[in-house]
Coordinates of C-alpha atoms (C1' of nucleotides) in Angstrom, one line a residue:
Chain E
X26 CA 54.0 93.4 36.8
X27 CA 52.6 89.5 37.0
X28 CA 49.3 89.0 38.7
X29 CA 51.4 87.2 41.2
X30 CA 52.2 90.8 42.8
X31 CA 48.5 92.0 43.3
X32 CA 45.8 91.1 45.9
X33 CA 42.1 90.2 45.7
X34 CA 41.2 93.4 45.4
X35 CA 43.5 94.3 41.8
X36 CA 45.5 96.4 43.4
X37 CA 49.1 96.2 42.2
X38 CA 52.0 97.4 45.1
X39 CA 55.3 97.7 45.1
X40 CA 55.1 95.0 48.3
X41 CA 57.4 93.0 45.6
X42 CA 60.2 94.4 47.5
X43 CA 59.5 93.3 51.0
X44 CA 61.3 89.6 51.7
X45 CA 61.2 87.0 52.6
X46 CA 57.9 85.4 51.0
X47 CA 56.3 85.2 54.3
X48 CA 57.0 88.2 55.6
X49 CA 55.3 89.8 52.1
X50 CA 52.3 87.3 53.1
X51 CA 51.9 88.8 56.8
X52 CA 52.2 92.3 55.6
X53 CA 49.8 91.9 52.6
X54 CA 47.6 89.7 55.5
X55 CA 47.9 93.4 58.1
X56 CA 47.0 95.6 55.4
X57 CA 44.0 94.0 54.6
X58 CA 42.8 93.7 58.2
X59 CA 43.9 96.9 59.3
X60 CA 42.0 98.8 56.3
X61 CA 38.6 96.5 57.6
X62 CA 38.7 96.7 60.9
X63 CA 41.4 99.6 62.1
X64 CA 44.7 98.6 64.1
X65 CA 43.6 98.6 67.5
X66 CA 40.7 95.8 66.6
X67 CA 42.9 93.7 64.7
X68 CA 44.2 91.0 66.2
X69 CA 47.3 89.4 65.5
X70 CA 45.5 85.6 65.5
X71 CA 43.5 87.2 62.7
X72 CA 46.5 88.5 60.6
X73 CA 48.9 85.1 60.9
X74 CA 45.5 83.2 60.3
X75 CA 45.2 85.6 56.9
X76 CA 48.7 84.6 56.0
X77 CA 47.6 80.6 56.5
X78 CA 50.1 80.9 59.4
X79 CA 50.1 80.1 63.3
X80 CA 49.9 82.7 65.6
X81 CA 53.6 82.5 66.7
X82 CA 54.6 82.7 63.0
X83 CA 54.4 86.4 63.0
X84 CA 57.0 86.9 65.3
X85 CA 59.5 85.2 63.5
X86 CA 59.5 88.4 61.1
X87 CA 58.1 91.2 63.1
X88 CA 59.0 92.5 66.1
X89 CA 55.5 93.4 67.6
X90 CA 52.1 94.0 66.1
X91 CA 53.4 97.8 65.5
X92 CA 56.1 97.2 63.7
X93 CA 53.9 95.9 61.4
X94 CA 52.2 99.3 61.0
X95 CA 55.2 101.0 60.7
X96 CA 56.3 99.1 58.2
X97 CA 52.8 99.5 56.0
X98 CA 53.2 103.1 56.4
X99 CA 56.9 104.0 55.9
X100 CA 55.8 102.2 52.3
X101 CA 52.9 103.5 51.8
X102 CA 54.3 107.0 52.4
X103 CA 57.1 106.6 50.5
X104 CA 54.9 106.0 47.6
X105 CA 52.8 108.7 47.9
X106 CA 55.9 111.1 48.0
X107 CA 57.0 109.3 44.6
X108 CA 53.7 109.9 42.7
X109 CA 53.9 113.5 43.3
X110 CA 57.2 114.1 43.2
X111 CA 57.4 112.2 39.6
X112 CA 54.5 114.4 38.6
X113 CA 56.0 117.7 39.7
X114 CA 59.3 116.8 38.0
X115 CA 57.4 115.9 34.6
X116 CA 57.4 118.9 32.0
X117 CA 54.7 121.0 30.9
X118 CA 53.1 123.7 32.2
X119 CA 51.6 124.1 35.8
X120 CA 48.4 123.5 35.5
X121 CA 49.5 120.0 33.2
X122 CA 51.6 119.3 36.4
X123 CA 49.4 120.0 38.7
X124 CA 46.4 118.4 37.0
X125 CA 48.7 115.0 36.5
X126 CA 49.8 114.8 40.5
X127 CA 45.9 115.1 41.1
X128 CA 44.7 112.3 39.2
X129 CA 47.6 110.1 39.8
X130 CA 47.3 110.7 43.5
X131 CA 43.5 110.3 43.3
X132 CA 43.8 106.7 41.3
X133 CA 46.6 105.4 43.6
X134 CA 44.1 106.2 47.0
X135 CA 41.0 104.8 44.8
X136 CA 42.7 102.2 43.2
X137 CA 44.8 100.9 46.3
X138 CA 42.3 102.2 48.6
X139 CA 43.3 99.1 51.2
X140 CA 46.7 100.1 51.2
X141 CA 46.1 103.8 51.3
X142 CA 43.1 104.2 54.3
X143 CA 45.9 102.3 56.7
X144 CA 48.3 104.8 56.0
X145 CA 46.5 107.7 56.0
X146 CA 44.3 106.6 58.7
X147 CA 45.8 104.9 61.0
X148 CA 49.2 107.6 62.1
X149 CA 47.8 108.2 65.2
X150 CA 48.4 103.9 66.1
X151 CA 52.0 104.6 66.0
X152 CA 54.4 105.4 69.1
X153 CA 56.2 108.6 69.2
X154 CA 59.1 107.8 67.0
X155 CA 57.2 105.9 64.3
X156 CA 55.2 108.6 63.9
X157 CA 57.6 111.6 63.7
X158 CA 59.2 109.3 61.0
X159 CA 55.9 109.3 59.2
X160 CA 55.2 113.1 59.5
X161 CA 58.3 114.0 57.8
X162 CA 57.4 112.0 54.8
X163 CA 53.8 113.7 54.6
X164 CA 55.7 117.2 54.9
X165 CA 57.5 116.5 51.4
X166 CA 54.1 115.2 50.2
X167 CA 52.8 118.8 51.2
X168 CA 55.9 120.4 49.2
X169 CA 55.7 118.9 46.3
X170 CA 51.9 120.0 45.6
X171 CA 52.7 123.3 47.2
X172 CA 55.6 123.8 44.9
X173 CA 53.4 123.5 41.7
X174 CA 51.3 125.7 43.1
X175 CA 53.9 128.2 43.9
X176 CA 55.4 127.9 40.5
X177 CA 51.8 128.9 38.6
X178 CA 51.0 131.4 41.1
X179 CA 54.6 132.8 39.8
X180 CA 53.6 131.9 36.3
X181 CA 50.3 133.9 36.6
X182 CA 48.9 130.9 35.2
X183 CA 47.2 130.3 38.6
X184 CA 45.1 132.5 40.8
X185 CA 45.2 131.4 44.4
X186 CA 45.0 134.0 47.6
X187 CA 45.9 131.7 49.8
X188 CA 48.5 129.0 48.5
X189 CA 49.1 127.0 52.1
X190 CA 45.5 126.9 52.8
X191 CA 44.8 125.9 48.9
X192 CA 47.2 123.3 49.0
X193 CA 45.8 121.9 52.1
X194 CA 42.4 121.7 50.5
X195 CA 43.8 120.3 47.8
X196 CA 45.8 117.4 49.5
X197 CA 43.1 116.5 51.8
X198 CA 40.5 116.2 49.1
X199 CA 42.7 113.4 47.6
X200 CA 43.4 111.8 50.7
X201 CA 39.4 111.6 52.0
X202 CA 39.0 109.8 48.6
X203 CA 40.6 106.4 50.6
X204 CA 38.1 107.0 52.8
X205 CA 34.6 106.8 50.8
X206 CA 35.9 105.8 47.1
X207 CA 33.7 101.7 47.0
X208 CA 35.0 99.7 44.4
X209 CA 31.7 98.4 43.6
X210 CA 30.6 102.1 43.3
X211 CA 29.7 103.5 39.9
X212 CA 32.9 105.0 39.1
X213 CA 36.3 103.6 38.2
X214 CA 39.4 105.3 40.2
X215 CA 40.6 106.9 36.9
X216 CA 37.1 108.5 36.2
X217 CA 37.3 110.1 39.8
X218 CA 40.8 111.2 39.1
X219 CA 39.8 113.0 36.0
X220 CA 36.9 114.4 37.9
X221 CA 39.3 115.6 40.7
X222 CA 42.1 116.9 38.5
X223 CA 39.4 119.2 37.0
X224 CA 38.1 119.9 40.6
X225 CA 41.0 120.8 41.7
X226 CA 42.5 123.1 38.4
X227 CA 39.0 125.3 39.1
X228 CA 40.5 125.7 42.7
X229 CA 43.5 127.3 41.7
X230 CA 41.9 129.4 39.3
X231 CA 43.5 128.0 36.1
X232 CA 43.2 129.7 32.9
X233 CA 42.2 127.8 29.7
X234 CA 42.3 124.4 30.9
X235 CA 39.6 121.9 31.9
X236 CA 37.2 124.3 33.7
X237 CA 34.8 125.7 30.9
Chain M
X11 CA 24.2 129.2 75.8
X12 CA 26.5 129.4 79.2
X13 CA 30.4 128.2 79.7
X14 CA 28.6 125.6 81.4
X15 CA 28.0 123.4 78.4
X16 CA 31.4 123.6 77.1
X17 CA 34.0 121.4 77.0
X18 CA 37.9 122.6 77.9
X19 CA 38.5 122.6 74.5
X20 CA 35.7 125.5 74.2
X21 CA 33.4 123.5 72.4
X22 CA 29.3 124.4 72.8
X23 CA 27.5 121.2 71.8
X24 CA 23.7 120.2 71.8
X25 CA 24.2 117.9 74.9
X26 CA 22.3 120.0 76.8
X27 CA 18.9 117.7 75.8
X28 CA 20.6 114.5 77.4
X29 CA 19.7 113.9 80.4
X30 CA 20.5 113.0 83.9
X31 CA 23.8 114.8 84.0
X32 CA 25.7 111.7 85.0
X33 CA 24.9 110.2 82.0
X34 CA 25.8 113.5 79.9
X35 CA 28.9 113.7 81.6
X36 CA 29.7 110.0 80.6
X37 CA 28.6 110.7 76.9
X38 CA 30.9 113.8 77.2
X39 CA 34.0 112.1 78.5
X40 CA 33.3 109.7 75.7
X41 CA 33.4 111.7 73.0
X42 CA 36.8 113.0 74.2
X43 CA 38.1 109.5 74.6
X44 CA 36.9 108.3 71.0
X45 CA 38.0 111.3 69.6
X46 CA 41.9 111.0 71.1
X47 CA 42.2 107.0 71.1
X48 CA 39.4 106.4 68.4
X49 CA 36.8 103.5 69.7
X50 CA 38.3 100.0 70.0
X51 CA 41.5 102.0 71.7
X52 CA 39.4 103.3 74.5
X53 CA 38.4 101.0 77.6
X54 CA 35.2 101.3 79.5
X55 CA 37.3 102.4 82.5
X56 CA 38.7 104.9 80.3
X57 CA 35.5 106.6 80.3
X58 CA 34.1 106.5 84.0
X59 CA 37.4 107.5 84.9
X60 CA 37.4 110.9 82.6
X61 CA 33.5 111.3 83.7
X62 CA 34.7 110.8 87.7
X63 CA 32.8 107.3 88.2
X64 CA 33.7 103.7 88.8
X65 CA 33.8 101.6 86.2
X66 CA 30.3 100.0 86.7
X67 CA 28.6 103.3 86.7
X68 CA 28.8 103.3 83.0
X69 CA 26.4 100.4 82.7
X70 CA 23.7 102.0 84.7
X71 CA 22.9 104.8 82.1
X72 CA 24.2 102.8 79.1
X73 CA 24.1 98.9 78.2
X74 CA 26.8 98.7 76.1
X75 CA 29.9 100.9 75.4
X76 CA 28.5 100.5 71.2
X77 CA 25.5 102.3 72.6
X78 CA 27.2 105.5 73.6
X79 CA 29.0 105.3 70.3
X80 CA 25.9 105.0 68.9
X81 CA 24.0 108.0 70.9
X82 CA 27.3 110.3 70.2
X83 CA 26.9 109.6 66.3
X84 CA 23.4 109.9 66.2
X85 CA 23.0 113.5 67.7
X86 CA 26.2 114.8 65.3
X87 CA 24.6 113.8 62.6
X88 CA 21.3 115.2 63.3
X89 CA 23.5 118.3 63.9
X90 CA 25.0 118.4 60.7
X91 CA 21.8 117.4 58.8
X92 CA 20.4 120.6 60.9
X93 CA 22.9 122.5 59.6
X94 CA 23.2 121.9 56.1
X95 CA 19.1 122.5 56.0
X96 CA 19.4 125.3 58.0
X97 CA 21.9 127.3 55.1
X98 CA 19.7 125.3 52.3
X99 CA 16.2 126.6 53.4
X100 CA 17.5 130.0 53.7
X101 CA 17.1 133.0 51.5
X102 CA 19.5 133.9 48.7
X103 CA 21.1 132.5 45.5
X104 CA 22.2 129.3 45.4
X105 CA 26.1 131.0 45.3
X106 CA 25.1 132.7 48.7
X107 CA 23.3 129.3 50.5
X108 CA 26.0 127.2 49.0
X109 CA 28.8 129.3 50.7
X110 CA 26.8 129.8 53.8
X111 CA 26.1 126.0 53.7
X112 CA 29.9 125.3 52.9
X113 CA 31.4 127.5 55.8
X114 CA 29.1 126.7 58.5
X115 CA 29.3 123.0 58.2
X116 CA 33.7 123.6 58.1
X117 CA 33.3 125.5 61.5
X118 CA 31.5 123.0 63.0
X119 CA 33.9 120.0 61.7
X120 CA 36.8 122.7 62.6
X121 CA 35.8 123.9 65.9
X122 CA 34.1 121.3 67.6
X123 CA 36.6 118.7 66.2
X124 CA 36.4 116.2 68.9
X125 CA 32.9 115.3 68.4
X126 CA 32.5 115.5 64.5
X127 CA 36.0 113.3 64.6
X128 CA 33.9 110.7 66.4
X129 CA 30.9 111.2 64.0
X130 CA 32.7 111.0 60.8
X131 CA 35.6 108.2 61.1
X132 CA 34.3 106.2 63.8
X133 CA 31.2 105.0 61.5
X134 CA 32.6 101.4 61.2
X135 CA 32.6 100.7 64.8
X136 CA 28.6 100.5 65.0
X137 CA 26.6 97.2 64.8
X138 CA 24.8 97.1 61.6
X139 CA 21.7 98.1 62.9
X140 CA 23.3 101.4 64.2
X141 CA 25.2 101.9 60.9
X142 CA 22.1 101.7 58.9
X143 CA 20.2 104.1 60.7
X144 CA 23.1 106.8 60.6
X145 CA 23.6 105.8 56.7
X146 CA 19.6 107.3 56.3
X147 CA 21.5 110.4 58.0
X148 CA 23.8 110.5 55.6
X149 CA 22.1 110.2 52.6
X150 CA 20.1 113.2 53.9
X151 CA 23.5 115.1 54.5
X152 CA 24.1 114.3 50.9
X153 CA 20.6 115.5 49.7
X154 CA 20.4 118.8 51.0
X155 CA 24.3 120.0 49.0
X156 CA 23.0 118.6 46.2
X157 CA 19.9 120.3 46.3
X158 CA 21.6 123.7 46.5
X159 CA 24.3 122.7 43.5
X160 CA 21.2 121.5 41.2
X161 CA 19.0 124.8 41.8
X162 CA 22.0 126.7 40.9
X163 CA 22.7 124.8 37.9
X164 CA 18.9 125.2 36.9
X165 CA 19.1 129.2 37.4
X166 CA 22.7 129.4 35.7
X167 CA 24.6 130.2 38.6
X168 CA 26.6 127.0 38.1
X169 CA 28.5 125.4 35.7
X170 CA 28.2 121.9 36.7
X171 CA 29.4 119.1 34.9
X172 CA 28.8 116.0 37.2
X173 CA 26.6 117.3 40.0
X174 CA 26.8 114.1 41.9
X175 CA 30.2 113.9 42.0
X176 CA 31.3 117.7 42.6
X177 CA 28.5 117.2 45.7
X178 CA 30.2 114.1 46.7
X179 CA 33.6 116.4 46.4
X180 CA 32.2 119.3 47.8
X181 CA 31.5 117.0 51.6
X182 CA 34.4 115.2 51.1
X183 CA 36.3 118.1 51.7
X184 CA 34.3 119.7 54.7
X185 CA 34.6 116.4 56.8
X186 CA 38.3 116.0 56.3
X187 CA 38.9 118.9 57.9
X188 CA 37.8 117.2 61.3
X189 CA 41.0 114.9 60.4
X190 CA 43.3 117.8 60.1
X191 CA 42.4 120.3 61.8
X192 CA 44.4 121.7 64.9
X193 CA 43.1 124.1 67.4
X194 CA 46.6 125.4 68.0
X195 CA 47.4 125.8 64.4
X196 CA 47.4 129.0 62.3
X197 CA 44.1 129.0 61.5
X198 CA 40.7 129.9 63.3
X199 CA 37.5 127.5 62.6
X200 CA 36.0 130.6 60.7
X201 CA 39.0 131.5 58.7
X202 CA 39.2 127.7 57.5
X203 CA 35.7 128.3 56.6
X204 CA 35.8 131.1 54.6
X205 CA 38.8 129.7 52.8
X206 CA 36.7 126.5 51.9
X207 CA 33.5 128.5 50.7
X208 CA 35.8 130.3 48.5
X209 CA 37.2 127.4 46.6
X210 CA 33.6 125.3 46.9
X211 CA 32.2 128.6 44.9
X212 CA 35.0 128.0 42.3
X213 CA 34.6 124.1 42.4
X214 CA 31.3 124.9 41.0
X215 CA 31.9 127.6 38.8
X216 CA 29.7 130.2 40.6
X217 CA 29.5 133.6 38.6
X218 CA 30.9 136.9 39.9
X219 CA 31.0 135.7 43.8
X220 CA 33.9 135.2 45.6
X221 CA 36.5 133.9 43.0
X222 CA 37.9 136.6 41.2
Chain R
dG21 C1' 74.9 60.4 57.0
dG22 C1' 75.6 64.0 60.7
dC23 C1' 74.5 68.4 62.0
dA24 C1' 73.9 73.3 62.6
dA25 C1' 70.6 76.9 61.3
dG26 C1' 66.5 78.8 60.6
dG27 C1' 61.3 78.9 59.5
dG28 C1' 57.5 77.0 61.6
dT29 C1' 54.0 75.0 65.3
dG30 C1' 51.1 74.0 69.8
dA31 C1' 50.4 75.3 74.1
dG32 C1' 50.2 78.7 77.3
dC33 C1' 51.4 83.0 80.4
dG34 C1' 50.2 87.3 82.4
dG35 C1' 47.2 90.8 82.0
dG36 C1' 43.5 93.8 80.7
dC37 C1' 39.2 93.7 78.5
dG38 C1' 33.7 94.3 78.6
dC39 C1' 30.4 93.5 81.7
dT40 C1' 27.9 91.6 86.2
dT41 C1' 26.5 91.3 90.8
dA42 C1' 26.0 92.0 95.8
dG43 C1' 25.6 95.4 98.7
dC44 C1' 26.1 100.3 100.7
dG45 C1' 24.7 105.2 101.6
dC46 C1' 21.5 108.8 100.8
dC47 C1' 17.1 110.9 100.5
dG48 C1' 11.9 111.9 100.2
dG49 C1' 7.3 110.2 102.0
dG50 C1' 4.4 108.4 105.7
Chain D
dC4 C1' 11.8 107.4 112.8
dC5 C1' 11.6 104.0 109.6
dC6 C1' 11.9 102.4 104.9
dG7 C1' 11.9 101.5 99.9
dG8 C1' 14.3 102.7 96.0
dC9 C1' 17.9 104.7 93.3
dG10 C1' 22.6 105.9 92.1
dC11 C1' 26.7 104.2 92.8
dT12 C1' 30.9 101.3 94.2
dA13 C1' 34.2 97.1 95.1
dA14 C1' 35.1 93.0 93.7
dG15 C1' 35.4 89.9 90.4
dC16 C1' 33.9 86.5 86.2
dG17 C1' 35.1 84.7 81.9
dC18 C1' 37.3 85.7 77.9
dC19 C1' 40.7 86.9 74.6
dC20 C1' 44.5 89.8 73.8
dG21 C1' 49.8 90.4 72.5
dC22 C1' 53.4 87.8 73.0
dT23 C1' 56.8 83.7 74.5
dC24 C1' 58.9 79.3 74.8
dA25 C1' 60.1 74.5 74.0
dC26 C1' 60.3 71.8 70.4
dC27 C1' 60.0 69.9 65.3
dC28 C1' 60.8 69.6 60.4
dT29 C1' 63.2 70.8 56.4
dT30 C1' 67.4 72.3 54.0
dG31 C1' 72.3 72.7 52.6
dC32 C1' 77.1 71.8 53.6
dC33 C1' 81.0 68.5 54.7

DNA sequence: GGCAAGGGTGAGCGGGCGCTTAGCGCCGGG
DNA sequence: CCCGGCGCTAAGCGCCCGCTCACCCTTGCC
């Protein structure tokens, strides 16, 4: 809510619930990092030194450098599922729905863009376990958009031939946003979600709405 | 042209031009490495070990382990600009390039994976010499979709709103599919490009092809 | 005021990294 | 038959990595 709970970069994350403070500071510290230079060429000096911490200081709260990962991601994932699942929950019709988990989804990987190319870019870093963890969460992200797409295909509203494939398309176009959205482009994360939303509604096929 | 210049995972690539062989084989078992491990994860022993060679045979054809990053990225992306300019300068309405343009440039991402993986996410582990140069590349990438998508919204074939930023939509989508793309999934390199030139023809609003 | 507990530091260990160097075997030309 | 040069290897240099350990300073409780 406060200004206290974002970084440099404006983006506000629900990191409010990770304690103690200096934990927070060393996860907030790996994100960064991690989204400039990848996992594997990150160095745990330069994550403690991000914090304004020793070296050894990061051990206190984490396991290993991994844990830190796992950590960012579980989070990060367990946002994502929220977004869309809070979208595909809300009322009005399909294509409403489907627009609204679109541009919400869009803004959070634009907007938090730090937070969102580590966890969508960095799964492979993870061990075996970690990572099974990680790919259950992304199979809910997958039902939720599939099931609004299921439900306007039902609806007639949508016309889609292939609905896995479509919702693929449609998922991965949000995600690839973390990797080129700059935010001293020329467009603000909300004007790319509105683009995206409308993207996205002529994918399905949607009657009426958005697509002229 | 012969099994000769394919890798196990079947892919043909244009390393036939690189020259001696050791060196092409090093390049190869590069591009495998990066691909699996991505480029700070993978150890110059890595490589002469995958390419048959002692460790200090890499150093003899190369004289840094940037610079075969930096020869692997280079000769993708002169692939991809050739083939995007290749479906742009052909015959045909701009519905009929931009689908050609659309599913070529997915089966290439698709089927050889490992090498446009290392071409498209790896772009951060260049110098910034090397990034600068395959930027140029890029913005030529860029030039020849939106060439297509403008003629067709000149003729009428289009209904465009923001051509930059349906173009920008329009790559996004064909180079994520190097991220997610699995050669033992349900899904051929040619299928997924069909698919995709399907919904890029909607994206854009094409008249009477493709989308019903 | 004594003291246990826990967050923090400085120094450093073992190891693997990118890269170098001295030298070996093979092969074509005189 | 000798020899120069080239492709390659074995060994190893210096560095920095992830991580540990012995110790210190603060804080709260009696």
């Amino acid at each position: 809510m406060s200004t206290a709970e974002e970084t440099a970069g404006g983006e506000a994350q629900p990191w409010g619930e990770v304690t103690p403070d200096a934990a927070r500071r060393l996860l907030l510290a790996a994100v960064e990092a991690f989204a400039e230079r990848g996992y594997h060429a990150t160095t745990t000096r330069d994550i403690a030194g991000r914090a304004g911490m020793s070296p050894a200081a990061l051990y206190i709260h984490y396991k290993t450098k991994e844990e830190l990962l796992h950590r960012i991601s579980r989070i990060g994932h367990e946002k994502a599922v929220d977004i869309l699942r809070t979208a595909a929950r809300a009322e009005g019709t399909p294509a409403e729905r489907l627009a609204d988990a679109v541009s919400s989804f869009v803004r959070w990987h634009a907007g938090g863009r730090t937070t969102a190319r580590v966890v969508q870019y960095e799964l492979d870093s993870l061990g075996p376990g970690a990572r099974a963890e990680i790919l259950a969460l992304r199979r809910q992200v997958d039902a939720e958009v599939r099931g609004i797409i299921e439900e306007g295909v039902r609806s007639g509203d949508f016309d889609v031939p292939d609905v896995r494939g479509t919702t693929l398309a449609v998922l991965s176009l949000c995600i690839d946003v973390a990797r080129w959205f700059n935010v001293d482009g020329p467009r603000t994360p909300e004007e790319v979600g509105e683009l995206y939303a409308d993207l996205v509604l002529r994918m399905v096929g949607a009657r009426g709405t958005g697509a002229a």
